Structures are given as structure tokens and as C-alpha cells.
CSV table of C-alpha atoms (C1' of nucleotides) in Angstrom, one decimal:
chain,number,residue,atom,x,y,z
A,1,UNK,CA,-19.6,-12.8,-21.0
A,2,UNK,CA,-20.8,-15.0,-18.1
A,3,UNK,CA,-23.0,-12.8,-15.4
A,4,UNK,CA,-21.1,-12.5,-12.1
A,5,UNK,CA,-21.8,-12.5,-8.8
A,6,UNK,CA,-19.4,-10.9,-6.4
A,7,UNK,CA,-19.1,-10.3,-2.8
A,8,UNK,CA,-17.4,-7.5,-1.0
A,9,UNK,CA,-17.1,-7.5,2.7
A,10,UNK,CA,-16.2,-5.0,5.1
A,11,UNK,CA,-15.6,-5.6,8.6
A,12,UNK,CA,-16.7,-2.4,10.6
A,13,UNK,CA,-14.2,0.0,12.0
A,14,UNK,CA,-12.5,-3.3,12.5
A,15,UNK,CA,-9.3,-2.4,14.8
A,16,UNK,CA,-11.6,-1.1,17.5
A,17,UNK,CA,-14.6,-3.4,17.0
A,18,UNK,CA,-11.9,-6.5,17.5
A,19,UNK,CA,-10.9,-4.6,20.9
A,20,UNK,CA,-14.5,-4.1,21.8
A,21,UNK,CA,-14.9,-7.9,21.7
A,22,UNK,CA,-11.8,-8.6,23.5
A,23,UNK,CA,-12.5,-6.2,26.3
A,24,UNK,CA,-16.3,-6.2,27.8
A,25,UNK,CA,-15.0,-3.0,29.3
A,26,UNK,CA,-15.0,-0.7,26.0
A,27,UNK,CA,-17.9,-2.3,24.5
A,28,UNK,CA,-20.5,0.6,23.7
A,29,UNK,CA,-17.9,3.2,24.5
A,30,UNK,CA,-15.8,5.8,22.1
A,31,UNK,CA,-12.2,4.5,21.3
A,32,UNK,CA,-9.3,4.8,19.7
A,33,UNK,CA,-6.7,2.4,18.3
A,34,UNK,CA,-3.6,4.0,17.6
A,35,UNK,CA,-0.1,2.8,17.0
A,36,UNK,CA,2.6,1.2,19.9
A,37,UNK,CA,4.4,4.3,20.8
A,38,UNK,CA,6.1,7.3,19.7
A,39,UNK,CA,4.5,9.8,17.0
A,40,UNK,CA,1.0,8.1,16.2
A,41,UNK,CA,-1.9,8.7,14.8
A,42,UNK,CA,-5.1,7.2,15.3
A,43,UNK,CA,-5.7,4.5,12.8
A,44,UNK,CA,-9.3,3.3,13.6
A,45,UNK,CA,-12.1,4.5,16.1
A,46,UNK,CA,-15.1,3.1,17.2
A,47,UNK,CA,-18.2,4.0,15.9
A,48,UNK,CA,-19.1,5.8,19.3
A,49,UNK,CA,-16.1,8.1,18.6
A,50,UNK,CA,-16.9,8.6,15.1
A,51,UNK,CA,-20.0,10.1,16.1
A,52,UNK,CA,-18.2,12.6,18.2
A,53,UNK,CA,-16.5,13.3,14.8
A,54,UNK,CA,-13.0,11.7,15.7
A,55,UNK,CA,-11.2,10.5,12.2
A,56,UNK,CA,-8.5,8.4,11.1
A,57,UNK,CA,-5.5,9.7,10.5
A,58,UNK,CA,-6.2,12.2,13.5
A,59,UNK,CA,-3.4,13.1,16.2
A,60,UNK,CA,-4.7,11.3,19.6
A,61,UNK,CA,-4.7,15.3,21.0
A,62,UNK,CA,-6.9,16.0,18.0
A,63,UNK,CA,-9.0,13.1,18.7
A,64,UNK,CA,-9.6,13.9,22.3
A,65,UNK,CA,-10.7,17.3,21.3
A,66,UNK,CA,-13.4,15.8,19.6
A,67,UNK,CA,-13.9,13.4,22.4
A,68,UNK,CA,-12.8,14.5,25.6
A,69,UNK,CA,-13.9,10.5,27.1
A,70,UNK,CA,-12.1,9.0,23.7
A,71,UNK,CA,-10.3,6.1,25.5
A,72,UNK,CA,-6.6,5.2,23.9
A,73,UNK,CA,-6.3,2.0,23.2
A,74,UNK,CA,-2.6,1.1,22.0
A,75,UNK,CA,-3.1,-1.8,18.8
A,76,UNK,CA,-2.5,-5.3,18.7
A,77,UNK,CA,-1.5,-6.6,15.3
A,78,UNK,CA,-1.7,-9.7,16.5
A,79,UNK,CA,-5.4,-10.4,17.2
A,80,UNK,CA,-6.2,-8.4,14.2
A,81,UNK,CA,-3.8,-11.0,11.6
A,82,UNK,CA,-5.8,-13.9,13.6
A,83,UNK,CA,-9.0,-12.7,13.1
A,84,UNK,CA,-8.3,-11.3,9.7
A,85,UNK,CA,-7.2,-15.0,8.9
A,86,UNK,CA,-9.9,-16.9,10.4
A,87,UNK,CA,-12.6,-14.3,8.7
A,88,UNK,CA,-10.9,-15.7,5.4
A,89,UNK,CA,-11.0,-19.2,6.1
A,90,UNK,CA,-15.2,-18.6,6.5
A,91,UNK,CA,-15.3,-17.0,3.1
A,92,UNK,CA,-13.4,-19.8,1.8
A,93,UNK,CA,-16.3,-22.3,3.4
A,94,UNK,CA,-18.2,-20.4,0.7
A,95,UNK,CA,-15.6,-19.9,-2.5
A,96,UNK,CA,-12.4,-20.9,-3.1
A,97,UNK,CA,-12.2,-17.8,-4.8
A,98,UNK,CA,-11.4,-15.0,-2.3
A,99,UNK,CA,-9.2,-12.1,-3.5
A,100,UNK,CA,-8.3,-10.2,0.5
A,101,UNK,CA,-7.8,-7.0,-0.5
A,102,UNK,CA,-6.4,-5.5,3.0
A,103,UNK,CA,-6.6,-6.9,6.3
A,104,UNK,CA,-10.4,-6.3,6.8
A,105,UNK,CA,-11.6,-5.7,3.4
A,106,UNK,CA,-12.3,-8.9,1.2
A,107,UNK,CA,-14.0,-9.7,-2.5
A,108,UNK,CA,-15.4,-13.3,-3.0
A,109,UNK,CA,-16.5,-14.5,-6.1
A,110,UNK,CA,-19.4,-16.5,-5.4
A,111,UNK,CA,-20.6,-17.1,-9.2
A,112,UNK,CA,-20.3,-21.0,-8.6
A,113,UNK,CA,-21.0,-21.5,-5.6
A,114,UNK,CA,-25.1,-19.9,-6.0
A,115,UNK,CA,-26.1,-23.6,-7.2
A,116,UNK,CA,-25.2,-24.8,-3.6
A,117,UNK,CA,-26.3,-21.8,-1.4
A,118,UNK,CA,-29.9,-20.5,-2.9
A,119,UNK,CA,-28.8,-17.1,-3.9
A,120,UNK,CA,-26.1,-14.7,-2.8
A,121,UNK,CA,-27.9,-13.2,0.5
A,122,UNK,CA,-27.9,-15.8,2.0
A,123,UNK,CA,-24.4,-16.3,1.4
A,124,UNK,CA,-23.9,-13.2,3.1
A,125,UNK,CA,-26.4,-13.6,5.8
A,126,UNK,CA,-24.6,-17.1,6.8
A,127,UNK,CA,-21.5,-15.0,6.7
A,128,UNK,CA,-22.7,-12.2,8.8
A,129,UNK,CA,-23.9,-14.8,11.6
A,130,UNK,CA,-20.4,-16.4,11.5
A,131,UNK,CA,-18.4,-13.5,11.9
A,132,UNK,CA,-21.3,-12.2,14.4
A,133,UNK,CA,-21.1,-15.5,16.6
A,134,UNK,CA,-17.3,-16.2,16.1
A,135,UNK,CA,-15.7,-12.8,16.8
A,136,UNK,CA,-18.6,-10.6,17.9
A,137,UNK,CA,-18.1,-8.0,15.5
A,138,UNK,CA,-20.2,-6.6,12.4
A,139,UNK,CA,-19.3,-6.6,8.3
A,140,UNK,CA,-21.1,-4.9,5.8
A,141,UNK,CA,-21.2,-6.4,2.8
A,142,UNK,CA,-22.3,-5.8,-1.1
A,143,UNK,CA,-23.4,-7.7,-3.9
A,144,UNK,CA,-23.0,-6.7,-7.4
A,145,UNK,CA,-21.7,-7.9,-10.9
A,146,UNK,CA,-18.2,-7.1,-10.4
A,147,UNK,CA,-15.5,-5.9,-7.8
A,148,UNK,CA,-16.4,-2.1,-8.4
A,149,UNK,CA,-19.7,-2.5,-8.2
A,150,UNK,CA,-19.4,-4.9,-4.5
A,151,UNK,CA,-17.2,-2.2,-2.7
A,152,UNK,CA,-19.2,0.5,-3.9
A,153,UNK,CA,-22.5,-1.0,-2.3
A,154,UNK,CA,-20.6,-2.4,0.8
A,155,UNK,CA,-20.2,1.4,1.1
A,156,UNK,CA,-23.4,2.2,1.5
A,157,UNK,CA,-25.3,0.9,4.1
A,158,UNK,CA,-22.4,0.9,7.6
A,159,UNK,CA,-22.5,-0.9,9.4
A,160,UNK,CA,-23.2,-4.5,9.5
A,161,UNK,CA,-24.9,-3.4,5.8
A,162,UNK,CA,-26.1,-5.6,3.4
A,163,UNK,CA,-26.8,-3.6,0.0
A,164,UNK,CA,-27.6,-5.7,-4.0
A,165,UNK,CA,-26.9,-3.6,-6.8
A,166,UNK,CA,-28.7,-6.1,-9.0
A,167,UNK,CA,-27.5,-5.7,-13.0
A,168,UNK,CA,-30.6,-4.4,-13.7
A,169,UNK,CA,-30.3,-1.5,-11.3
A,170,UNK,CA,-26.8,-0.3,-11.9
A,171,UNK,CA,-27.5,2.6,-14.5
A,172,UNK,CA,-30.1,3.7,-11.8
A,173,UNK,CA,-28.0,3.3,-8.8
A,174,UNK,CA,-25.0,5.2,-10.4
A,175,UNK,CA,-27.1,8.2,-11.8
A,176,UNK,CA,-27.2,10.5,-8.4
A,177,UNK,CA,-23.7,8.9,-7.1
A,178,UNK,CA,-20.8,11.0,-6.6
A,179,UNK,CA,-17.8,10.4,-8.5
A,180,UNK,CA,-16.1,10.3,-5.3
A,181,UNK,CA,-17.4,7.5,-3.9
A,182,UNK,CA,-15.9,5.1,-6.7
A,183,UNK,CA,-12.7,3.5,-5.6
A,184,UNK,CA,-10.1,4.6,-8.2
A,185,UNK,CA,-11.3,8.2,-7.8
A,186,UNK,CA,-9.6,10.0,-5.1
A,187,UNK,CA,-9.6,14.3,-4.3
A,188,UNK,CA,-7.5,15.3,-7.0
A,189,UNK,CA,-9.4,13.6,-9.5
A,190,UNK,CA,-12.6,14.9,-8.1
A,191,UNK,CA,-11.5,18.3,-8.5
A,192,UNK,CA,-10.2,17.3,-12.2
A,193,UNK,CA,-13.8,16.0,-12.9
A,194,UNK,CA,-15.7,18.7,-11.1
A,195,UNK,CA,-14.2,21.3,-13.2
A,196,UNK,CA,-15.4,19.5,-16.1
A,197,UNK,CA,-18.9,19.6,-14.4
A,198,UNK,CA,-19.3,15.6,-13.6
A,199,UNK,CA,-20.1,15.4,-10.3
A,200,UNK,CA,-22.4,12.2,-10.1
A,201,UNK,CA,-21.2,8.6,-12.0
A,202,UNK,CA,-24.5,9.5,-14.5
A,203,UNK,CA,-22.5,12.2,-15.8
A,204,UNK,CA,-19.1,10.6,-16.1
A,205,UNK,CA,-20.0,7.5,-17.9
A,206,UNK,CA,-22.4,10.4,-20.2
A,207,UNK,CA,-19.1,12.1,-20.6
A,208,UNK,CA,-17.2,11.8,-24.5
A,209,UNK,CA,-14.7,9.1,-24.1
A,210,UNK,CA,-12.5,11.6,-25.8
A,211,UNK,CA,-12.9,14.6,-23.7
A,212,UNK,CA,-12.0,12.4,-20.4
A,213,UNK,CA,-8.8,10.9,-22.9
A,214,UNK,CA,-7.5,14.1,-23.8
A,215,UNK,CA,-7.8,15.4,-20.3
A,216,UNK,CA,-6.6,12.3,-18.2
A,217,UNK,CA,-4.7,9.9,-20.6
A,218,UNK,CA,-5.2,6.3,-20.7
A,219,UNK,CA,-7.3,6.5,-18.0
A,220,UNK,CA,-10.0,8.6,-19.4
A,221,UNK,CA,-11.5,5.1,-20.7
A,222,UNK,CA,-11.5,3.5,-17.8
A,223,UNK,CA,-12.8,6.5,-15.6
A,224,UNK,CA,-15.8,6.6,-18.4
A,225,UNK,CA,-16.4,2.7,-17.7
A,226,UNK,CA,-16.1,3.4,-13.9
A,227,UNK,CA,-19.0,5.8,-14.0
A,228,UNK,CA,-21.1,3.0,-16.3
A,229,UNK,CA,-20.2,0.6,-13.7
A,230,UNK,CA,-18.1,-1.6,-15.7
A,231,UNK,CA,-15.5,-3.7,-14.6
A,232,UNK,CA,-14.2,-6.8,-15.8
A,233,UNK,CA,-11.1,-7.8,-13.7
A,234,UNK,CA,-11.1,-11.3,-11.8
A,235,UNK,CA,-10.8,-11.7,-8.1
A,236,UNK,CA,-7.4,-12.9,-7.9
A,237,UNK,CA,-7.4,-16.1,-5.3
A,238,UNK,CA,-4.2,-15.7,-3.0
A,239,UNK,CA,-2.2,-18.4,-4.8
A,240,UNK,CA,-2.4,-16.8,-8.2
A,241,UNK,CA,-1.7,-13.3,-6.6
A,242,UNK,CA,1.1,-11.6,-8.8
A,243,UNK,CA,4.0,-11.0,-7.5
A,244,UNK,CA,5.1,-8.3,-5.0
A,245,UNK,CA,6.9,-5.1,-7.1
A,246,UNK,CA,8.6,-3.6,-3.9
A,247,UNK,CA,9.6,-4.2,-0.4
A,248,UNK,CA,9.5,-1.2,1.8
A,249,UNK,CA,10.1,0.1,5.5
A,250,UNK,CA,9.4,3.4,6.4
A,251,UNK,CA,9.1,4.6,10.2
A,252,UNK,CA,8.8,7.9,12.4
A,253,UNK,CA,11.3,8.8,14.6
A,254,UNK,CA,10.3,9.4,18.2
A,255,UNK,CA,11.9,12.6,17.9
A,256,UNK,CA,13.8,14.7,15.0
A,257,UNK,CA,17.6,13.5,15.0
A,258,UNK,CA,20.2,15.4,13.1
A,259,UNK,CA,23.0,13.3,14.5
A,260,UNK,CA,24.8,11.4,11.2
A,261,UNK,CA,25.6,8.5,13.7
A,262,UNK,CA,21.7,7.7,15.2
A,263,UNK,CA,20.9,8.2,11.5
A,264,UNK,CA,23.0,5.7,10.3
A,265,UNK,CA,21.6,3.0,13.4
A,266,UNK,CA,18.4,4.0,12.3
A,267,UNK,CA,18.9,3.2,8.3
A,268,UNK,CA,21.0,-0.1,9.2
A,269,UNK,CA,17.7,-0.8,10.9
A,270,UNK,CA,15.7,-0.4,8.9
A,271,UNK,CA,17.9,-2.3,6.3
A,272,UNK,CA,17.5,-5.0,8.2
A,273,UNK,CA,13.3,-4.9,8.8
A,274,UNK,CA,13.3,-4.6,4.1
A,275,UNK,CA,16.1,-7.2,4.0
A,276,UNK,CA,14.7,-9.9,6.5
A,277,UNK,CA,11.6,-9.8,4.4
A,278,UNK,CA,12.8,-9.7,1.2
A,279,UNK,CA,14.5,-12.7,2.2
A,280,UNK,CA,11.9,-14.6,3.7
A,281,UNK,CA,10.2,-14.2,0.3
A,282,UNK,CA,13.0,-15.3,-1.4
A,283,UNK,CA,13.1,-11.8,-3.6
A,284,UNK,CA,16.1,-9.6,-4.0
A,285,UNK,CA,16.0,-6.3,-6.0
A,286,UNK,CA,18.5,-3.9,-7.8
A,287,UNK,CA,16.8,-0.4,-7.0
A,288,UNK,CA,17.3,1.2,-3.2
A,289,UNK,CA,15.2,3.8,-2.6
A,290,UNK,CA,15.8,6.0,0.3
A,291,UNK,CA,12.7,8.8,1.6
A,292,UNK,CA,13.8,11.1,3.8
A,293,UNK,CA,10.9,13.7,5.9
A,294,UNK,CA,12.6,16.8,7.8
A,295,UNK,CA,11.4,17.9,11.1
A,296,UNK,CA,9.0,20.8,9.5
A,297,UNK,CA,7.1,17.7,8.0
A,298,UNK,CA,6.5,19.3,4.6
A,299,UNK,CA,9.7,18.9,3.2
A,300,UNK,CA,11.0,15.6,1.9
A,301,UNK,CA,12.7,13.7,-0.8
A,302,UNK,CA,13.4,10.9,-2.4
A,303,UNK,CA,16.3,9.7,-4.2
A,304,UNK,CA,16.9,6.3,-5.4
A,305,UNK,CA,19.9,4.1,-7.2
A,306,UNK,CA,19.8,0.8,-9.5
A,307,UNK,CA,22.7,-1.5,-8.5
A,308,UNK,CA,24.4,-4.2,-11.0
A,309,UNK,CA,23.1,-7.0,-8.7
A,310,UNK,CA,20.5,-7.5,-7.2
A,311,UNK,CA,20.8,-8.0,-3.8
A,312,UNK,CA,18.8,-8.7,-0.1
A,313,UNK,CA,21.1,-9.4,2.3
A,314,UNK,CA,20.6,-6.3,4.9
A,315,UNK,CA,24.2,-5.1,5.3
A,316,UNK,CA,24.1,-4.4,0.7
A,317,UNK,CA,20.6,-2.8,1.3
A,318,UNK,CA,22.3,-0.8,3.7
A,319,UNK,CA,25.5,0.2,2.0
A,320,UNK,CA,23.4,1.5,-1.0
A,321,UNK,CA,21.2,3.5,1.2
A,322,UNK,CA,23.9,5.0,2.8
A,323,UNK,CA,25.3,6.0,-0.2
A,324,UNK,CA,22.1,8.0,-1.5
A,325,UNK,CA,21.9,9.5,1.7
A,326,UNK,CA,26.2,10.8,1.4
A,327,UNK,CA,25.2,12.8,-1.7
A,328,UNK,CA,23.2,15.2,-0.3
A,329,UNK,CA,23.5,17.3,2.3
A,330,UNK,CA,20.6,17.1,5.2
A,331,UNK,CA,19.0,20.3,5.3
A,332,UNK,CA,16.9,19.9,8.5
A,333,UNK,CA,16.7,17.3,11.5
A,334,UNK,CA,15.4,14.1,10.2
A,335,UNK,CA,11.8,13.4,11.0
A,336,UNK,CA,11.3,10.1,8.9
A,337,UNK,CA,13.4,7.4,7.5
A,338,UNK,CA,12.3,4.9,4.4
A,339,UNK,CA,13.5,2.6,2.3
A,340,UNK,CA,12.4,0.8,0.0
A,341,UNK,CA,13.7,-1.9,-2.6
A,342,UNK,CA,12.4,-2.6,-6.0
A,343,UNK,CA,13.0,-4.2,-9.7
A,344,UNK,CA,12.2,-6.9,-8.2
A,345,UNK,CA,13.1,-10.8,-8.8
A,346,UNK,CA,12.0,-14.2,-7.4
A,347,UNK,CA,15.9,-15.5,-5.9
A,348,UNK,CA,16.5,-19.0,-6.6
A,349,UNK,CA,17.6,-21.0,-4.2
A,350,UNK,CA,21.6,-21.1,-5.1
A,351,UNK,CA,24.7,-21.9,-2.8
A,352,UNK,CA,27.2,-19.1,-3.3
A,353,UNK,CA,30.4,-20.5,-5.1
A,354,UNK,CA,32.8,-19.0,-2.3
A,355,UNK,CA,33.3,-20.4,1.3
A,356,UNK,CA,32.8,-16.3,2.8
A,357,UNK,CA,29.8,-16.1,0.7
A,358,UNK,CA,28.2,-19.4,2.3
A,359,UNK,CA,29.4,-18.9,5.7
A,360,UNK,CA,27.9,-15.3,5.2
A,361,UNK,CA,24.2,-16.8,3.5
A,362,UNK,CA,24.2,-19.8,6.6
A,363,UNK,CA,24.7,-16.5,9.5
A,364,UNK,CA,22.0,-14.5,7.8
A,365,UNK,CA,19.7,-17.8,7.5
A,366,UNK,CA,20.5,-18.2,11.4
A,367,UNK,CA,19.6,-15.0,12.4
A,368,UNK,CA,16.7,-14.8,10.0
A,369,UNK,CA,15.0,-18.2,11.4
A,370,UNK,CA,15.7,-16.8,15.3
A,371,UNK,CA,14.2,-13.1,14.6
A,372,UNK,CA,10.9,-15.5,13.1
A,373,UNK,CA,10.6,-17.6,15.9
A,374,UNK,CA,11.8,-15.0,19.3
A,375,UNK,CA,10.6,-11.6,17.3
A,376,UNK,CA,11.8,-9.1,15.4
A,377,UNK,CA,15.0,-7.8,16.0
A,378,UNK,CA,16.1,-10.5,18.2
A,379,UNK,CA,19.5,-11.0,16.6
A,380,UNK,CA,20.9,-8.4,14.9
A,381,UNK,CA,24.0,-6.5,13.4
A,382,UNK,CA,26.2,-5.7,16.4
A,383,UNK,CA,26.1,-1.8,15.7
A,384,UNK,CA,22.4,-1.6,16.5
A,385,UNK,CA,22.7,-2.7,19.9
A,386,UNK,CA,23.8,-0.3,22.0
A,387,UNK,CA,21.5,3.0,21.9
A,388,UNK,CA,18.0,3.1,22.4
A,389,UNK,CA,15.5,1.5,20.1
A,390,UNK,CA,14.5,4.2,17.9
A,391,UNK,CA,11.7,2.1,15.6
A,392,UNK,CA,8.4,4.0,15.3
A,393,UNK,CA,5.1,2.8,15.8
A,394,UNK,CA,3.8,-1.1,15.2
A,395,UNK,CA,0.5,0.1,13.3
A,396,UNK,CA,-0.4,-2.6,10.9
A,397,UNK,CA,-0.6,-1.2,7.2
A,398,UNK,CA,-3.9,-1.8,5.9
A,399,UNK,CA,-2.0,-3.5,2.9
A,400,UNK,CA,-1.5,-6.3,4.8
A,401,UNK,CA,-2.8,-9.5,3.9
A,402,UNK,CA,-3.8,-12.8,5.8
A,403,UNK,CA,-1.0,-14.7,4.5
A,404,UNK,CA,1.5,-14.3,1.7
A,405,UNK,CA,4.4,-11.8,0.3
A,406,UNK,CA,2.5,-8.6,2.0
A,407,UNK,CA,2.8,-9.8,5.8
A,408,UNK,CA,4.3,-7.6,7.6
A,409,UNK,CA,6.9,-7.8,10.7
A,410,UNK,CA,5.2,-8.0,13.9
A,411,UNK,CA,6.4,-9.0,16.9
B,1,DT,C1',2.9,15.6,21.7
B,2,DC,C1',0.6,18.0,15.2
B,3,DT,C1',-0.1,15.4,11.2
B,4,DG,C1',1.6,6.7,10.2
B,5,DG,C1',3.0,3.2,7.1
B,6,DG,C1',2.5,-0.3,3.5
B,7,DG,C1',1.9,-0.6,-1.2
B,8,DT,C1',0.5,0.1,-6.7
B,9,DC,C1',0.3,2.4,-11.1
B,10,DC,C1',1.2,6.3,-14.2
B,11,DT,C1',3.8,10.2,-16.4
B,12,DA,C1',7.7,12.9,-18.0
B,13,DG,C1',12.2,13.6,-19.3
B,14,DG,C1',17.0,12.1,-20.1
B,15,DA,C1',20.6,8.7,-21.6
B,16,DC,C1',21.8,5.4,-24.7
B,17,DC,C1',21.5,1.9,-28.4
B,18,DC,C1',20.3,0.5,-33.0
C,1,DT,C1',26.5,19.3,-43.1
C,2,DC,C1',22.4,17.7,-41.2
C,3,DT,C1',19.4,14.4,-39.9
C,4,DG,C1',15.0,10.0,-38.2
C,5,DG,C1',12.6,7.4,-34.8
C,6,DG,C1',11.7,3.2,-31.9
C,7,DG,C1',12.9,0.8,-27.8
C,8,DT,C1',14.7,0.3,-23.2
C,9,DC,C1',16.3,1.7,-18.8
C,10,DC,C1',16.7,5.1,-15.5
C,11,DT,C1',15.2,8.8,-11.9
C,12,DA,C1',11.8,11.7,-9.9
C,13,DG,C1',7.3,12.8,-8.5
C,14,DG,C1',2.3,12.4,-8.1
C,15,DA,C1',-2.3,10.1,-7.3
C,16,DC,C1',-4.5,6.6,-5.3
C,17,DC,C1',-5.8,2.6,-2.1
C,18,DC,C1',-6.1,0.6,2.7
DNA sequence: TCTGGGGTCCTAGGACCC
DNA sequence: TCTGGGGTCCTAGGACCC
């Protein structure tokens, strides 16, 4: 097998470091970005605040805690898709073979394009000084054999890193690692190893195939290659990307309702947030899943139902949601809503047979094309309008992508 | 003012068919 | 009277990623 050279980059605590540019004022200064409103958490910080020991994931009163000067800074998913984008089109300058793996995490295959450039580094050095000059904001990047290999080094030197694990010093590099650090392995499975006594990726890929088999599954070979530092899958250029397996909407409620009628705006909303995408992607699915969090956070469950069609038009997502949720019987106020729809197919494009079906296909198509072009929500289903708007926060999932199926609404 | 939201993949058990 | 095993589809739940 051909030798390959891979790129992972990284941009740096990227939500704030794109405000930092933006704004002179918060340059050198701890801050949080956090979600539009309601019950939010902090999603990135700066690497001022981190230093003060304020997290992702934290509350902002947690945060500030920390960081009594943290400043708040409420996110704009907008600057962070254009910059996200235009980041992409420079590592495309380089390969056409860019895999985006979030919003600010990338892997570039870069195997061809060494004939043209000299040698990886500078690759990523000429990438560093675009990003640098073009957005004022760092990436850390890594060099190895393979996609493990490159986010595993991108890891290690933060930020604006630039770390080769060269072939010939993988089994060195990987001896002293900690299992953790491999992407793939997350708490649970550092416990599951630990009590097997592998702590460092020496030991794991040391470890009897068979041992880690009988303990973990099919995974137990993989988990043994992980810890050699094998890995053989492609970077997967956006065209060829498979397809999507589910569309989902999930959101906070600015405060616990029990009321069945706000619950049922609320689910017709978000009906309408899985449908309209599911639609622009020309998919419709069969399975409706609905979450539901009470107000003591801890509790939850999910319940979900396969149809005979498959369907995407928000009013049948809806229906079927509302029919998982008449089953049971709500225990607690409702904290958070989700649903989600999956099995999955690509729709082609087919006039219904029936006048009500078209006239019903040409309305949604309307509404769809005005709630692209004036924002979400627009145009909607007439119950949702009166009430106050109950959608959570407008964080941007890190599992969105520059362009394709995994967009997400903004507004 | 405690604790977000988007996904993927895997497993286990039950129903049903041949 | 007692009995098989493979395959598929479904629901529920957990682990992991960003």
C-alpha cells in the first residue's frame, strides 16, 4: 500500500478566536462564546479564559466563577460558516482532497500534491500564513500517515502547532501516549481499558487481539490497530460524502413547560425546523423519533415509530410525533424537546398524482424557498404564530459542515 | 440562571418469515 | 409431540465525536 501523507488542521478555540479578529476590543482578553439566548452553555472560550480554567460545556455562572472578567459574547453562526468556508477553499488551493470533518476541524490528503509543494511543511506553513493573514486567527495542524495519526499530532502542540509523526516514528510516539488521547476512545472505554491495565497506546496495540475481542466485540480489532497507529480509511472529498442517516432538531426550552398546548407549538416547531431540511435535501424518512428531557434534567426518554411511507412534509413529521408523545404520560415538566427522522431515502423528484397533493407540495415549496431567502421561520403553519417564540439557543453544532446535507438552519 | 445540540455506529432482544 | 436456524426489521439504549 501507497505511503500517505495527511493533513489535519485545527483552527484554535475557533468561535472566540473569530470574535477576537472581528472585535479589536476582546483581542488578548478572556471570553466566552455561548449560545443566542435562553439556557446556554458556553461552547468555546478563548485561550485567556481557558487559562483561568473556564471549559466548554460550562454554565456562563460557572464560567464566571472561574473568571470573574470572562466577557459573554453571544455567537454568530454566521461569520463562523464564512470563515469555515473560505478556510476550505485554501486547503483546496492545496488538494482537492479535503474531507471537513466539523466546522473548524479539517483532514487533507496531500499525497499528490508533495510533487508540487516540496514536502508537507510547507504545505502547512503556506496554510498557516493564509489563515494567519486572511482571518487573523491560528490552526494547529499534524502530519502523519493516516487520519488517526494527523488529529492525534494536531493535538499535540496548541496552538497554532505544527507536529510530524513521520512513519518511522509512530511506534515511538504511541509508546508513552494515553489511550485517551486517540479519537475513537472516549471515558467509558478508558475505564474499560484501564481495568485491563492499558493505559498508554504501547500497551493496547501489545494487548492479545483476542482479549480486547472478547471484551469489546468487533471493536477489539480495531482498538488494537488504534493503539499501533493503523488506519486505513480515505479522506472522503465532500462530493463523495455518503449520505446523511438522520435529520434531527433538538432544542432547550427557556423554561420547563408542562402545558400539553405550548408542547404541542413547540413539537409543530420543531417539525417544521427537521422537515424544511429534510426537504431541502430532497430526503424523506419512515422512522420519527421523539426525545423528551424532564425539568430535573436526569430523566429522559426516547421513544420512536416506523411509518409505511416515508414522509418530510412538516405537518406528517408532526402528526407521528405527536402520536409517540399521546402514549405516555409526561411525568415531569418538559425541559427538552427532539426529534429526529431516520431510515432514510434520497426523494425523487415526482409530482403527486392528485390536485390536493400538488397544491399541498407547490405551498410547502413556497414557504420553503421564502424561509431560505428572509430566515427561518418566516412563513409558517398558522398555529405557531401567536405565542411567544419558544426555540432555544442558535449554537452551531460542531457537526456542521461548510456546505452539504449537514448545514444547519441559521438565520 | 445549573448542566447545548448536531450527528454516527454498535448491541441486544423481540417479532416474524421461510 | 417436539423441534432447527438464518435473515430481516423493529425498538431501545449507550458510547463516541465535534
Amino acid at each position: 500500500m501507497e505511503t500517505r501523507t495527511i493533513l489535519h488542521i485545527d483552527a484554535n478555540a475557533f468561535f472566540a478566536s473569530v470574535e477576537q479578529a472581528a472585535n479589536p476590543e476582546l483581542r488578548g482578553k478572556p471570553i466566552a462564546v455561548v449560545g443566542g439566548h435562553g439556557r446556554t452553555v458556553i461552547t468555546t472560550s478563548s485561550y485567556e479564559a481557558r487559562a483561568k480554567g473556564v471549559k466548554t460545556g460550562m454554565a456562563i455562572w460557572e464560567g464566571k466563577r472561574h473568571c470573574p472578567e470572562l466577557i459573554i459574547v453571544v455567537g454568530d453562526n454566521k461569520k463562523y460558516q464564512h470563515t469555515s468556508t473560505k478556510m476550505n477553499e485554501i486547503f483546496r488551493d492545496c488538494t482537492p482532497e479535503v474531507e471537513a470533518f466539523s466546522i473548524d476541524e479539517s483532514w487533507l490528503d496531500v499525497t499528490h500534491s508533495l510533487s508540487i509543494f516540496g514536502n508537507a511543511e510547507n504545505i502547512a506553513y503556506l496554510i498557516k500564513a493564509r489563515i494567519k493573514y486572511q482571518f487573523d486567527i491560528t490552526v494547529s495542524i499534524g502530519i502523519a500517515p493516516n487520519k488517526l495519526l494527523a488529529k492525534l499530532a494536531s493535538d499535540m502542540h496548541k496552538p497554532d502547532g505544527l507536529t510530524v509523526i513521520a512513519p518511522e516514528n509512530v511506534a515511538r510516539t504511541l509508546e508513552l501516549m494515553p489511550i485517551q488521547e486517540l479519537c475513537g476512545v472516549g471515558k467509558k472505554m478508558q475505564r474499560h481499558l484501564n481495568m485491563l491495565s492499558i493505559y498508554t497506546c504501547g500497551e493496547l496495540g501489545r494487548c492479545d487481539e483476542a482479549r480486547l475481542t472478547r471484551k469489546f466485540g468487533i471493536i477489539g480489532k480495531r482498538l488494537k490497530q488504534m493503539g499501533r497507529g493503523i488506519d486505513h480509511s480515505p479522506v472522503v472529498q465532500f462530493a463523495e460524502e455518503v449520505d446523511v442517516k438522520s435529520v434531527g432538531h433538538s432544542s432547550t426550552l427557556e423554561r420547563d413547560i408542562s402545558d400539553p398546548v405550548e408542547i404541542r407549538r413547540f413539537l409543530l416547531q420543531l417539525s417544521e425546523m427537521v422537515g424544511s431540511r429534510a426537504r431541502r435535501y430532497s430526503v424523506s424518512g419512515k422512522t420519527i423519533h421523539l426525545y423528551v428531557r424532564y425539568a430535573d434534567f436526569f430523566s429522559s426518554w426516547g421513544k420512536q415509530t416506523t411509518l409505511k411511507n416515508y414522509i418530510n412534509q412538516s405537518d406528517e413529521i408532526y402528526r407521528a410525533a405527536l402520536g409517540i408523545l399521546e402514549t405516555v404520560e409526561l411525568e415531569q415538566p418538559v425541559r427538552l424537546l427532539g426529534i429526529s427522522l431516520s431510515n432514510l431515502k434520497h426523494q425523487a423528484e415526482q409530482l403527486p398524482l392528485f390536485e390536493d397533493e400538488r397544491k399541498k407540495l407547490f405551498a410547502t415549496q413556497a414557504m420553503d424557498t421564502l424561509n431560505d431567502r428572509f430566515g427561518r421561520m418566516s412563513v409558517t403553519y398558522g398555529t405557531l404564530l401567536p405565542g411567544k417564540e419558544t426555540a432555544g439557543s442558535h449554537v452551531i453544532p460542531p457537526s456542521w459542515r461548510p456546505d452539504g446535507i449537514k448545514n444547519v438552519d441559521v438565520e
